[in-house]
Amino acid sequence: MENSTLLLEMRHMQKSFPGVMALRDVSLSVRRGTVHALMGENGAGKSTLMKCLFGIYHEDSGEIFLEGTRVQFQNPREALSHGVAMVHQELNQALRRSIMDNIWLGRYPTRLGIFTSEKEMVKKTADVLENLGISLDPRRIMSTLSVASRQMVEIAKAVSYDAKIIVLDEPTSSLTESEIEHLFRIIDLLKKRGCGIIYISHKMEEILRISDDITVMRDGALIATEPAPNMTMEKIIRLMVGRELSQRFPPKTATQGEILLEAKNITSKHQRVLGVSLTARRGEIVGLAGLAGAGRSEFFENIFGISARAEGKLFVDGKPVQNKNARQARKNGFAFVTEERRATGIFGILSITENMTISSLSSFLFGKLFINDRKRAEKTDHFIKLLNIKTPSRKTQIRALSGGNQQKVIFGRWLLTDPDILLLDEPTRGIDVGAKYEIYQLIEDLAARGKAVLLISSELPELLGICHRIYVMSEGEITGEVNAATTTQEEIMRLASRE
C-alpha cells in the first residue's frame, strides 16, 4: 500500500488510577493513509489510551512517536498544534456561537496581527467545509444544527489544524444511514490525503467495512492487532470478551399478560408528537423504530411528564393517570432511562451510591429527616453485584466509569424505585457487545417479572432481537405496527420512510 509508513507509534504504555490499572503495556501503530479500528469492551482502556495520546492524561510509562519523533503532549492544545486531533463522542461545543467561531476559537485570523478578520474567517471556514463536502453556512449558529452536522463541524475543525492523526470516538452513534455514508466519504477523503484515522466503535459491521487494521483491547491490555481482512465478527467478539458469545440476544422467555399501559391520541404542545396511540402488556418488550426526528424521544418525554401535552390520555391497568411531571410519573410506576446518558442521566461528580439512590431517597429516611447511609450502602453494593458493575468502590465518582457501567448504575437507580413501566431510550448506545448482552438480559428479566418495557433503538437488529412488537414512527406519527418475529428490516425502513 502506498504511504504505508508508520505515522504514529505508542510503545509500552502504562497508566494507573487509584484502585485500577487502566493500561498494561499497550502498544499501537497507525500507518499513514489508513483507518485503524480500536475495539474493546467498555473499561478496556481505549479512551485512556487516546487521552494519553491527546495530552488529557499523562502516562506512567511508555513512549509516543509521531512521524518518528518522540513527543509527549502536556495538553490538548499542544497535541492539536502537532497535528493530533480528537473528535469526542460527547461533543463539547459553544452552541450559541457560529460554526466559524467554533472552528477558529482561540486562533482567530487577524489583520495586522491585532484585529479579528471576520471576512477571512468566513472564507477559511467555507474552504474547509467545501473541501469535505459539507454544505453549511459558516455563520450559522451551532445550536440550530443537528447532532450529525455538529459532528461534521468537529471533524472540519480537526482538519483545519492540518491534522495528521484524527481520533473518532463512536462517530456514528447518533447518525442516520445517509449521514453515516457521508462520514465514510469524508474518511476516504482524509485517507487519500495521508491522514491516519483511529476509529473507536462498537458497531462490528462498520469496523469490518472501513478498517484497514484492527486492534482489540481487554482489561487494559492489548489482546491482538490484525489486518481487517483477517478478522470476522465472531473472532472480534471472542477477543473482546474472552469467551464465545454464541447468541447476540437472550431468549425471550417472558409470558405476556394483560395490557398494563395504554396511550391514546398523545399529542405534544410543540406538535412533534401527533396523535400517538399504543399499548404494552405485562411481560412485553415493545420497540419504537424510526429515523432521527421521528418523535420517539419526544413521545417518551411527554408520557413521563417532562414535556407539555396538548391532548391525549394515559391508562395504567385501565385506570387514567396524569404524569404532569417526572415526580408524578415515578409515583405512577414509570421509569425513564434517557438517550443522552452524560447530559441527562448521570451526576458526574457524585458517587455511584449517590447516583443510584437519588430517585429513591425517601426509602432511606429515618425520623423523616436523616438518611440511613448504611442502608444506602447495602443497597448500592447489592446492585453493583447484581448488575456486574465494574468499579473500584461504591464511593467512586460515576464519571470515572465506562459508558456501559454508567448505564448499569442508571438501571440500578430505577430498579430501586420498583417501576412497572420502563421507558428505555437508546439504552445500549456506545456500549460494547459484552455489556450489551448483560443489559439485554436485564431487560428480559424485567419483562419476565411482569414489567412492561418500551424501547427506542436506532439499531434495527437490536429491536428485532429483543422486542415482541415494534411500532414505527415518522414525523411524529405511528406509521405501522409489526411483529418482531416475522417482520424484516426492510419493512420497518419502508414504514419509517413512509414509502
CSV table of C-alpha atoms in Angstrom, one decimal:
chain,number,residue,atom,x,y,z
A,1,MET,CA,0.0,0.0,0.0
A,2,GLU,CA,1.3,3.5,-0.8
A,3,ASN,CA,2.1,5.8,2.1
A,4,SER,CA,2.0,2.8,4.4
A,5,THR,CA,4.9,4.1,6.6
A,6,LEU,CA,4.2,4.4,10.3
A,7,LEU,CA,2.7,7.7,11.2
A,8,LEU,CA,2.1,7.1,14.9
A,9,GLU,CA,3.7,4.7,17.4
A,10,MET,CA,2.6,4.3,21.0
A,11,ARG,CA,5.0,1.9,22.8
A,12,HIS,CA,4.5,0.0,26.1
A,13,MET,CA,2.0,2.5,27.5
A,14,GLN,CA,1.1,2.1,31.2
A,15,LYS,CA,-1.4,4.2,33.2
A,16,SER,CA,-3.0,3.5,36.6
A,17,PHE,CA,-5.6,5.3,38.7
A,18,PRO,CA,-6.4,4.7,42.4
A,19,GLY,CA,-7.7,1.1,42.6
A,20,VAL,CA,-7.4,0.3,38.9
A,21,MET,CA,-4.7,-0.5,36.3
A,22,ALA,CA,-6.1,1.2,33.2
A,23,LEU,CA,-3.3,0.4,30.7
A,24,ARG,CA,-0.9,-2.6,30.9
A,25,ASP,CA,2.0,-2.4,28.5
A,26,VAL,CA,-0.1,-1.4,25.4
A,27,SER,CA,1.5,-0.7,22.0
A,28,LEU,CA,-0.3,0.7,19.0
A,29,SER,CA,0.9,1.7,15.5
A,30,VAL,CA,-1.0,3.6,12.9
A,31,ARG,CA,0.0,3.7,9.2
A,32,ARG,CA,-0.3,6.7,7.0
A,33,GLY,CA,-3.5,6.8,4.9
A,34,THR,CA,-5.3,4.0,6.9
A,35,VAL,CA,-8.1,3.5,9.3
A,36,HIS,CA,-7.0,1.7,12.5
A,37,ALA,CA,-10.0,0.5,14.5
A,38,LEU,CA,-9.6,0.3,18.3
A,39,MET,CA,-12.1,-2.1,19.9
A,40,GLY,CA,-12.8,-3.5,23.3
A,41,GLU,CA,-15.5,-3.6,26.0
A,42,ASN,CA,-16.3,-0.5,28.0
A,43,GLY,CA,-13.5,-0.2,30.5
A,44,ALA,CA,-11.0,-2.0,28.3
A,45,GLY,CA,-8.7,1.1,28.2
A,46,LYS,CA,-9.4,2.5,24.7
A,47,SER,CA,-10.3,6.0,25.9
A,48,THR,CA,-7.5,6.1,28.4
A,49,LEU,CA,-5.0,5.3,25.7
A,50,MET,CA,-6.4,8.0,23.4
A,51,LYS,CA,-6.4,10.6,26.3
A,52,CYS,CA,-2.7,9.8,26.9
A,53,LEU,CA,-2.1,10.5,23.2
A,54,PHE,CA,-4.1,13.7,23.2
A,55,GLY,CA,-2.4,15.1,26.4
A,56,ILE,CA,-5.5,14.8,28.6
A,57,TYR,CA,-3.7,12.1,30.7
A,58,HIS,CA,0.0,11.6,31.2
A,59,GLU,CA,1.1,8.0,31.0
A,60,ASP,CA,3.1,6.5,33.9
A,61,SER,CA,5.5,4.9,31.5
A,62,GLY,CA,5.8,4.4,27.7
A,63,GLU,CA,6.7,6.4,24.6
A,64,ILE,CA,4.8,8.1,21.8
A,65,PHE,CA,6.4,8.7,18.4
A,66,LEU,CA,4.8,10.9,15.7
A,67,GLU,CA,6.4,10.5,12.3
A,68,GLY,CA,9.5,9.1,14.0
A,69,THR,CA,9.9,11.9,16.5
A,70,ARG,CA,9.2,11.3,20.2
A,71,VAL,CA,6.5,13.5,21.6
A,72,GLN,CA,4.8,14.0,25.0
A,73,PHE,CA,1.9,16.4,24.8
A,74,GLN,CA,1.2,18.3,28.0
A,75,ASN,CA,-2.3,19.3,27.0
A,76,PRO,CA,-4.8,19.0,24.1
A,77,ARG,CA,-3.7,22.4,22.6
A,78,GLU,CA,-0.1,21.1,22.3
A,79,ALA,CA,-1.5,17.9,20.6
A,80,LEU,CA,-3.5,19.9,18.1
A,81,SER,CA,-0.5,22.1,17.3
A,82,HIS,CA,1.4,18.9,16.3
A,83,GLY,CA,-1.4,17.6,14.1
A,84,VAL,CA,-3.2,15.2,16.5
A,85,ALA,CA,-6.9,15.8,16.8
A,86,MET,CA,-9.7,14.0,18.6
A,87,VAL,CA,-13.5,14.1,18.0
A,88,HIS,CA,-15.1,13.0,21.2
A,89,GLN,CA,-18.3,11.0,21.4
A,90,GLU,CA,-19.7,13.7,23.8
A,91,LEU,CA,-19.4,16.9,21.8
A,92,ASN,CA,-18.3,19.9,23.7
A,93,GLN,CA,-19.1,23.0,21.6
A,94,ALA,CA,-20.0,26.6,22.0
A,95,LEU,CA,-23.6,26.2,20.9
A,96,ARG,CA,-24.5,29.9,21.0
A,97,ARG,CA,-21.7,30.8,18.7
A,98,SER,CA,-21.4,30.3,14.9
A,99,ILE,CA,-19.7,27.4,13.1
A,100,MET,CA,-16.7,29.6,12.2
A,101,ASP,CA,-16.3,30.7,15.8
A,102,ASN,CA,-16.2,27.1,16.9
A,103,ILE,CA,-13.7,26.1,14.3
A,104,TRP,CA,-11.3,29.0,15.0
A,105,LEU,CA,-11.8,29.5,18.7
A,106,GLY,CA,-8.6,30.6,20.3
A,107,ARG,CA,-6.8,31.2,17.0
A,108,TYR,CA,-8.9,33.7,15.1
A,109,PRO,CA,-7.4,35.0,11.9
A,110,THR,CA,-6.3,38.6,12.3
A,111,ARG,CA,-5.4,41.7,10.3
A,112,LEU,CA,-2.2,43.4,11.1
A,113,GLY,CA,-1.8,40.9,13.9
A,114,ILE,CA,-4.4,42.8,16.0
A,115,PHE,CA,-7.9,42.9,14.6
A,116,THR,CA,-10.0,39.8,14.0
A,117,SER,CA,-10.8,39.4,10.4
A,118,GLU,CA,-14.4,38.1,10.0
A,119,LYS,CA,-14.1,38.1,6.3
A,120,GLU,CA,-11.0,35.9,6.5
A,121,MET,CA,-12.8,33.6,9.0
A,122,VAL,CA,-15.8,33.2,6.7
A,123,LYS,CA,-13.5,32.4,3.7
A,124,LYS,CA,-11.3,29.9,5.6
A,125,THR,CA,-14.3,28.2,7.1
A,126,ALA,CA,-16.1,27.9,3.8
A,127,ASP,CA,-12.9,26.4,2.2
A,128,VAL,CA,-12.6,23.8,4.9
A,129,LEU,CA,-16.2,22.8,4.7
A,130,GLU,CA,-16.3,22.7,0.9
A,131,ASN,CA,-13.2,20.5,0.8
A,132,LEU,CA,-15.0,18.0,3.0
A,133,GLY,CA,-18.3,18.2,1.0
A,134,ILE,CA,-20.1,19.8,4.0
A,135,SER,CA,-22.8,22.2,2.9
A,136,LEU,CA,-23.2,24.6,5.8
A,137,ASP,CA,-23.2,28.4,6.2
A,138,PRO,CA,-20.1,29.4,8.3
A,139,ARG,CA,-22.2,32.0,10.0
A,140,ARG,CA,-24.9,29.5,11.2
A,141,ILE,CA,-25.3,29.2,14.9
A,142,MET,CA,-24.3,25.7,16.3
A,143,SER,CA,-27.5,25.2,18.4
A,144,THR,CA,-29.5,25.2,15.1
A,145,LEU,CA,-27.6,22.2,13.7
A,146,SER,CA,-28.4,18.5,14.1
A,147,VAL,CA,-26.1,16.3,16.1
A,148,ALA,CA,-24.8,14.9,12.8
A,149,SER,CA,-23.9,18.4,11.4
A,150,ARG,CA,-22.3,19.4,14.7
A,151,GLN,CA,-20.1,16.3,14.4
A,152,MET,CA,-19.2,17.2,10.9
A,153,VAL,CA,-18.1,20.7,12.1
A,154,GLU,CA,-15.9,19.0,14.8
A,155,ILE,CA,-14.3,16.9,12.0
A,156,ALA,CA,-13.8,20.1,9.9
A,157,LYS,CA,-12.2,21.7,13.0
A,158,ALA,CA,-9.7,18.8,13.2
A,159,VAL,CA,-8.9,19.1,9.5
A,160,SER,CA,-8.3,22.9,9.9
A,161,TYR,CA,-5.4,22.0,12.2
A,162,ASP,CA,-3.8,20.1,9.3
A,163,ALA,CA,-4.2,17.0,11.5
A,164,LYS,CA,-2.1,14.0,10.7
A,165,ILE,CA,-3.9,11.8,13.2
A,166,ILE,CA,-7.6,12.1,13.8
A,167,VAL,CA,-9.3,10.1,16.6
A,168,LEU,CA,-13.0,9.4,16.0
A,169,ASP,CA,-14.8,8.1,19.2
A,170,GLU,CA,-18.1,6.5,18.4
A,171,PRO,CA,-18.7,8.9,15.5
A,172,THR,CA,-21.9,7.2,14.2
A,173,SER,CA,-23.7,6.7,17.5
A,174,SER,CA,-26.2,9.5,16.7
A,175,LEU,CA,-26.2,9.4,12.8
A,176,THR,CA,-28.7,8.1,10.3
A,177,GLU,CA,-27.7,5.8,7.5
A,178,SER,CA,-27.3,8.6,5.0
A,179,GLU,CA,-25.2,10.6,7.5
A,180,ILE,CA,-23.0,7.6,8.1
A,181,GLU,CA,-22.4,7.3,4.4
A,182,HIS,CA,-21.4,11.0,4.3
A,183,LEU,CA,-19.0,10.4,7.2
A,184,PHE,CA,-17.4,7.4,5.4
A,185,ARG,CA,-16.9,9.5,2.3
A,186,ILE,CA,-15.1,12.1,4.4
A,187,ILE,CA,-12.9,9.4,6.0
A,188,ASP,CA,-12.0,8.1,2.5
A,189,LEU,CA,-11.0,11.6,1.5
A,190,LEU,CA,-8.8,12.0,4.6
A,191,LYS,CA,-7.2,8.7,3.9
A,192,LYS,CA,-6.3,9.8,0.4
A,193,ARG,CA,-4.7,12.9,1.9
A,194,GLY,CA,-2.4,10.6,4.0
A,195,CYS,CA,-4.2,11.1,7.4
A,196,GLY,CA,-4.2,8.3,9.9
A,197,ILE,CA,-7.7,7.6,11.4
A,198,ILE,CA,-8.1,5.9,14.8
A,199,TYR,CA,-11.7,4.7,14.8
A,200,ILE,CA,-13.4,3.7,18.0
A,201,SER,CA,-16.8,2.0,17.7
A,202,HIS,CA,-18.8,-0.9,19.0
A,203,LYS,CA,-20.6,-1.4,15.6
A,204,MET,CA,-19.0,-4.5,14.1
A,205,GLU,CA,-20.4,-4.1,10.6
A,206,GLU,CA,-18.8,-0.6,10.3
A,207,ILE,CA,-15.5,-1.7,11.7
A,208,LEU,CA,-15.2,-4.6,9.2
A,209,ARG,CA,-16.3,-2.3,6.3
A,210,ILE,CA,-14.0,0.7,6.7
A,211,SER,CA,-10.9,-0.5,8.7
A,212,ASP,CA,-7.5,-1.4,7.4
A,213,ASP,CA,-6.2,-2.7,10.7
A,214,ILE,CA,-8.0,-3.7,13.9
A,215,THR,CA,-6.6,-3.6,17.5
A,216,VAL,CA,-8.6,-5.3,20.3
A,217,MET,CA,-8.1,-4.4,24.0
A,218,ARG,CA,-9.4,-6.2,27.1
A,219,ASP,CA,-8.9,-5.2,30.8
A,220,GLY,CA,-6.3,-2.5,29.9
A,221,ALA,CA,-4.2,-4.9,27.9
A,222,LEU,CA,-3.5,-5.4,24.2
A,223,ILE,CA,-5.1,-8.7,23.0
A,224,ALA,CA,-4.4,-8.6,19.3
A,225,THR,CA,-3.7,-6.4,16.2
A,226,GLU,CA,-4.6,-7.9,12.9
A,227,PRO,CA,-5.3,-6.7,9.3
A,228,ALA,CA,-9.0,-6.2,9.0
A,229,PRO,CA,-9.4,-8.9,6.2
A,230,ASN,CA,-8.2,-11.4,8.8
A,231,MET,CA,-11.0,-10.6,11.2
A,232,THR,CA,-14.6,-11.8,11.4
A,233,MET,CA,-17.4,-10.6,13.7
A,234,GLU,CA,-17.2,-13.8,15.7
A,235,LYS,CA,-13.4,-13.5,16.2
A,236,ILE,CA,-13.6,-9.9,17.3
A,237,ILE,CA,-16.3,-10.7,19.9
A,238,ARG,CA,-14.2,-13.6,21.2
A,239,LEU,CA,-11.1,-11.5,21.5
A,240,MET,CA,-13.1,-8.6,23.2
A,241,VAL,CA,-15.0,-10.6,25.8
A,242,GLY,CA,-12.5,-13.5,26.3
A,243,ARG,CA,-15.2,-16.1,25.7
A,244,GLU,CA,-17.6,-17.3,23.0
A,245,LEU,CA,-20.7,-15.3,22.6
A,246,SER,CA,-22.8,-17.6,20.6
A,247,GLN,CA,-26.0,-15.5,20.8
A,248,ARG,CA,-26.2,-11.7,20.5
A,249,PHE,CA,-29.6,-11.7,22.3
A,250,PRO,CA,-31.0,-13.7,25.2
A,251,PRO,CA,-34.0,-16.0,24.6
A,252,LYS,CA,-37.4,-14.4,25.0
A,253,THR,CA,-38.9,-16.3,28.0
A,254,ALA,CA,-41.3,-13.7,29.4
A,255,THR,CA,-45.0,-14.5,29.5
A,256,GLN,CA,-47.3,-11.7,28.4
A,257,GLY,CA,-50.3,-10.8,30.5
A,258,GLU,CA,-52.9,-8.1,30.5
A,259,ILE,CA,-52.5,-4.6,29.0
A,260,LEU,CA,-50.5,-2.6,31.5
A,261,LEU,CA,-50.0,0.7,29.6
A,262,GLU,CA,-52.3,2.3,27.1
A,263,ALA,CA,-51.6,5.7,25.4
A,264,LYS,CA,-54.4,7.2,23.5
A,265,ASN,CA,-54.0,10.0,21.0
A,266,ILE,CA,-50.9,11.6,22.6
A,267,THR,CA,-50.2,15.0,21.0
A,268,SER,CA,-47.5,17.3,22.3
A,269,LYS,CA,-47.9,21.1,22.5
A,270,HIS,CA,-44.9,21.6,20.2
A,271,GLN,CA,-46.5,19.2,17.7
A,272,ARG,CA,-43.5,16.8,17.5
A,273,VAL,CA,-45.9,14.1,18.6
A,274,LEU,CA,-49.2,13.8,16.7
A,275,GLY,CA,-51.9,11.5,17.9
A,276,VAL,CA,-49.8,8.6,19.0
A,277,SER,CA,-51.7,5.6,20.4
A,278,LEU,CA,-50.1,2.3,21.6
A,279,THR,CA,-50.3,-0.4,24.2
A,280,ALA,CA,-47.9,-2.5,26.2
A,281,ARG,CA,-48.7,-5.7,28.1
A,282,ARG,CA,-47.2,-7.0,31.3
A,283,GLY,CA,-44.1,-9.1,30.3
A,284,GLU,CA,-43.9,-7.4,26.9
A,285,ILE,CA,-41.0,-5.6,25.3
A,286,VAL,CA,-42.3,-3.0,22.8
A,287,GLY,CA,-40.0,-1.3,20.4
A,288,LEU,CA,-40.2,2.1,18.8
A,289,ALA,CA,-38.4,2.4,15.5
A,290,GLY,CA,-38.0,5.4,13.3
A,291,LEU,CA,-35.5,7.8,11.7
A,292,ALA,CA,-33.9,10.7,13.5
A,293,GLY,CA,-36.5,13.4,14.2
A,294,ALA,CA,-39.4,10.9,14.1
A,295,GLY,CA,-40.6,12.0,17.5
A,296,ARG,CA,-39.8,8.9,19.5
A,297,SER,CA,-37.8,10.6,22.3
A,298,GLU,CA,-40.4,13.4,22.5
A,299,PHE,CA,-43.1,10.8,23.0
A,300,PHE,CA,-41.3,9.3,25.9
A,301,GLU,CA,-40.7,12.7,27.4
A,302,ASN,CA,-44.3,13.5,27.0
A,303,ILE,CA,-45.7,10.4,28.8
A,304,PHE,CA,-43.1,10.8,31.5
A,305,GLY,CA,-44.3,14.3,32.2
A,306,ILE,CA,-41.2,16.3,31.2
A,307,SER,CA,-42.7,18.0,28.2
A,308,ALA,CA,-46.2,19.5,27.7
A,309,ARG,CA,-49.1,17.7,26.3
A,310,ALA,CA,-51.8,19.3,24.1
A,311,GLU,CA,-54.2,16.3,24.3
A,312,GLY,CA,-54.3,12.6,24.8
A,313,LYS,CA,-54.7,10.2,27.8
A,314,LEU,CA,-52.7,7.6,29.6
A,315,PHE,CA,-54.0,4.5,31.3
A,316,VAL,CA,-52.2,2.1,33.7
A,317,ASP,CA,-54.0,-1.1,34.4
A,318,GLY,CA,-57.1,0.5,32.9
A,319,LYS,CA,-57.0,3.5,35.2
A,320,PRO,CA,-56.3,7.0,34.0
A,321,VAL,CA,-53.0,8.7,35.2
A,322,GLN,CA,-51.8,12.2,34.6
A,323,ASN,CA,-48.0,12.3,34.8
A,324,LYS,CA,-47.9,16.1,34.9
A,325,ASN,CA,-44.2,15.9,35.9
A,326,ALA,CA,-41.4,13.4,36.5
A,327,ARG,CA,-42.2,13.1,40.2
A,328,GLN,CA,-45.8,12.1,39.5
A,329,ALA,CA,-44.7,9.7,36.8
A,330,ARG,CA,-42.4,7.9,39.2
A,331,LYS,CA,-45.2,7.6,41.7
A,332,ASN,CA,-47.3,6.1,39.0
A,333,GLY,CA,-44.8,3.4,38.4
A,334,PHE,CA,-42.8,4.8,35.4
A,335,ALA,CA,-39.0,4.9,35.0
A,336,PHE,CA,-37.2,6.7,32.2
A,337,VAL,CA,-33.6,5.9,31.0
A,338,THR,CA,-32.8,8.9,28.8
A,339,GLU,CA,-30.9,8.9,25.5
A,340,GLU,CA,-28.1,11.3,26.5
A,341,ARG,CA,-26.5,9.5,29.4
A,342,ARG,CA,-23.9,12.1,30.3
A,343,ALA,CA,-26.2,15.1,29.8
A,344,THR,CA,-29.4,14.0,31.4
A,345,GLY,CA,-28.7,10.6,33.1
A,346,ILE,CA,-25.8,10.9,35.5
A,347,PHE,CA,-24.5,13.4,38.1
A,348,GLY,CA,-20.8,13.2,37.0
A,349,ILE,CA,-19.1,14.4,40.2
A,350,LEU,CA,-21.3,12.4,42.6
A,351,SER,CA,-20.5,8.9,43.7
A,352,ILE,CA,-22.1,5.7,42.5
A,353,THR,CA,-24.1,5.5,45.7
A,354,GLU,CA,-25.5,9.0,45.3
A,355,ASN,CA,-26.3,8.4,41.6
A,356,MET,CA,-28.0,5.1,42.2
A,357,THR,CA,-30.2,6.2,45.2
A,358,ILE,CA,-31.1,9.7,44.2
A,359,SER,CA,-34.6,8.7,42.9
A,360,SER,CA,-35.4,6.7,46.0
A,361,LEU,CA,-34.0,8.8,48.9
A,362,SER,CA,-37.4,8.7,50.7
A,363,SER,CA,-37.0,4.9,51.2
A,364,PHE,CA,-33.7,5.5,53.1
A,365,LEU,CA,-35.0,8.1,55.6
A,366,PHE,CA,-35.4,7.5,59.3
A,367,GLY,CA,-37.1,10.0,61.5
A,368,LYS,CA,-38.2,11.9,58.3
A,369,LEU,CA,-35.0,14.0,58.5
A,370,PHE,CA,-32.0,11.8,58.3
A,371,ILE,CA,-30.7,9.4,55.6
A,372,ASN,CA,-29.6,5.9,56.6
A,373,ASP,CA,-26.2,5.8,54.9
A,374,ARG,CA,-25.6,2.2,56.0
A,375,LYS,CA,-28.8,1.0,54.2
A,376,ARG,CA,-27.9,3.1,51.1
A,377,ALA,CA,-24.5,1.4,51.0
A,378,GLU,CA,-26.0,-2.0,51.4
A,379,LYS,CA,-28.5,-1.4,48.5
A,380,THR,CA,-25.8,0.0,46.3
A,381,ASP,CA,-23.4,-2.9,46.9
A,382,HIS,CA,-26.3,-5.3,46.2
A,383,PHE,CA,-26.9,-3.7,42.7
A,384,ILE,CA,-23.2,-3.4,42.0
A,385,LYS,CA,-23.0,-7.2,42.4
A,386,LEU,CA,-26.4,-7.9,40.7
A,387,LEU,CA,-25.6,-5.8,37.6
A,388,ASN,CA,-21.9,-6.7,37.5
A,389,ILE,CA,-20.8,-3.0,37.6
A,390,LYS,CA,-17.1,-2.7,37.3
A,391,THR,CA,-15.9,-0.1,39.8
A,392,PRO,CA,-13.2,0.2,42.5
A,393,SER,CA,-15.8,1.2,45.0
A,394,ARG,CA,-19.3,2.5,45.6
A,395,LYS,CA,-17.7,5.8,46.5
A,396,THR,CA,-16.2,6.2,43.0
A,397,GLN,CA,-17.4,9.2,41.1
A,398,ILE,CA,-19.6,7.9,38.3
A,399,ARG,CA,-17.8,9.9,35.6
A,400,ALA,CA,-14.8,7.7,36.2
A,401,LEU,CA,-16.7,4.6,35.0
A,402,SER,CA,-17.0,3.4,31.4
A,403,GLY,CA,-20.3,4.2,29.5
A,404,GLY,CA,-21.6,0.7,30.0
A,405,ASN,CA,-21.1,0.7,33.7
A,406,GLN,CA,-22.6,4.2,34.0
A,407,GLN,CA,-25.7,2.8,32.2
A,408,LYS,CA,-25.9,-0.1,34.6
A,409,VAL,CA,-25.9,2.4,37.6
A,410,ILE,CA,-28.8,4.3,35.9
A,411,PHE,CA,-30.7,0.9,35.6
A,412,GLY,CA,-29.9,0.3,39.3
A,413,ARG,CA,-31.3,3.7,40.2
A,414,TRP,CA,-34.7,2.9,38.6
A,415,LEU,CA,-34.8,-0.7,39.8
A,416,LEU,CA,-34.6,0.8,43.3
A,417,THR,CA,-38.0,2.5,42.7
A,418,ASP,CA,-39.6,-0.8,41.6
A,419,PRO,CA,-41.3,0.5,38.5
A,420,ASP,CA,-43.9,-1.2,36.5
A,421,ILE,CA,-43.3,0.6,33.2
A,422,LEU,CA,-39.8,1.2,31.9
A,423,LEU,CA,-39.1,3.7,29.1
A,424,LEU,CA,-35.6,3.0,27.6
A,425,ASP,CA,-34.3,5.5,25.1
A,426,GLU,CA,-31.2,4.1,23.2
A,427,PRO,CA,-30.1,2.1,26.4
A,428,THR,CA,-27.1,0.4,24.7
A,429,ARG,CA,-25.8,3.4,22.7
A,430,GLY,CA,-22.0,3.5,22.9
A,431,ILE,CA,-21.8,0.2,24.8
A,432,ASP,CA,-19.7,-2.8,23.9
A,433,VAL,CA,-21.1,-6.1,22.8
A,434,GLY,CA,-20.5,-7.9,26.2
A,435,ALA,CA,-22.2,-5.1,28.2
A,436,LYS,CA,-25.0,-5.0,25.7
A,437,TYR,CA,-25.8,-8.7,26.3
A,438,GLU,CA,-25.9,-8.1,30.0
A,439,ILE,CA,-28.3,-5.2,29.5
A,440,TYR,CA,-30.5,-7.2,27.1
A,441,GLN,CA,-30.6,-10.0,29.7
A,442,LEU,CA,-31.6,-7.4,32.4
A,443,ILE,CA,-34.4,-6.1,30.1
A,444,GLU,CA,-35.6,-9.7,29.5
A,445,ASP,CA,-35.5,-10.4,33.3
A,446,LEU,CA,-37.6,-7.3,33.9
A,447,ALA,CA,-40.2,-8.4,31.4
A,448,ALA,CA,-40.2,-11.9,33.0
A,449,ARG,CA,-41.1,-10.2,36.3
A,450,GLY,CA,-44.3,-8.7,34.6
A,451,LYS,CA,-42.9,-5.3,33.8
A,452,ALA,CA,-43.8,-3.5,30.5
A,453,VAL,CA,-40.8,-2.2,28.7
A,454,LEU,CA,-40.9,0.4,25.9
A,455,LEU,CA,-37.6,0.6,24.0
A,456,ILE,CA,-36.3,3.1,21.5
A,457,SER,CA,-33.3,2.0,19.4
A,458,SER,CA,-31.7,3.2,16.2
A,459,GLU,CA,-30.2,-0.3,15.6
A,460,LEU,CA,-32.9,-2.4,13.9
A,461,PRO,CA,-31.2,-5.8,14.7
A,462,GLU,CA,-31.4,-4.8,18.4
A,463,LEU,CA,-35.2,-4.1,18.1
A,464,LEU,CA,-35.8,-7.3,16.2
A,465,GLY,CA,-33.6,-9.3,18.6
A,466,ILE,CA,-35.2,-8.3,21.9
A,467,CYS,CA,-38.7,-6.9,21.2
A,468,HIS,CA,-42.0,-8.7,20.8
A,469,ARG,CA,-43.8,-6.0,18.9
A,470,ILE,CA,-42.5,-2.8,17.2
A,471,TYR,CA,-44.3,0.4,16.5
A,472,VAL,CA,-42.8,2.5,13.7
A,473,MET,CA,-42.9,6.3,13.8
A,474,SER,CA,-42.4,9.0,11.2
A,475,GLU,CA,-42.8,12.8,11.6
A,476,GLY,CA,-44.5,12.4,15.0
A,477,GLU,CA,-47.0,9.8,13.9
A,478,ILE,CA,-47.3,6.0,14.1
A,479,THR,CA,-47.0,4.6,10.6
A,480,GLY,CA,-47.2,1.0,11.4
A,481,GLU,CA,-47.1,-1.9,13.9
A,482,VAL,CA,-45.2,-5.1,13.2
A,483,ASN,CA,-44.5,-8.4,14.9
A,484,ALA,CA,-40.7,-8.6,15.6
A,485,ALA,CA,-40.7,-12.3,15.0
A,486,THR,CA,-42.0,-12.1,11.4
A,487,THR,CA,-41.0,-8.6,10.1
A,488,THR,CA,-37.9,-7.5,8.3
A,489,GLN,CA,-35.5,-4.5,8.5
A,490,GLU,CA,-36.7,-3.6,5.0
A,491,GLU,CA,-40.4,-3.4,6.1
A,492,ILE,CA,-39.5,-1.3,9.1
A,493,MET,CA,-37.5,1.1,6.9
A,494,ARG,CA,-40.3,1.4,4.4
A,495,LEU,CA,-42.7,2.4,7.3
A,496,ALA,CA,-40.2,4.8,8.8
A,497,SER,CA,-39.7,6.5,5.4
A,498,ARG,CA,-43.5,6.4,4.6
A,499,GLU,CA,-42.8,4.6,1.4
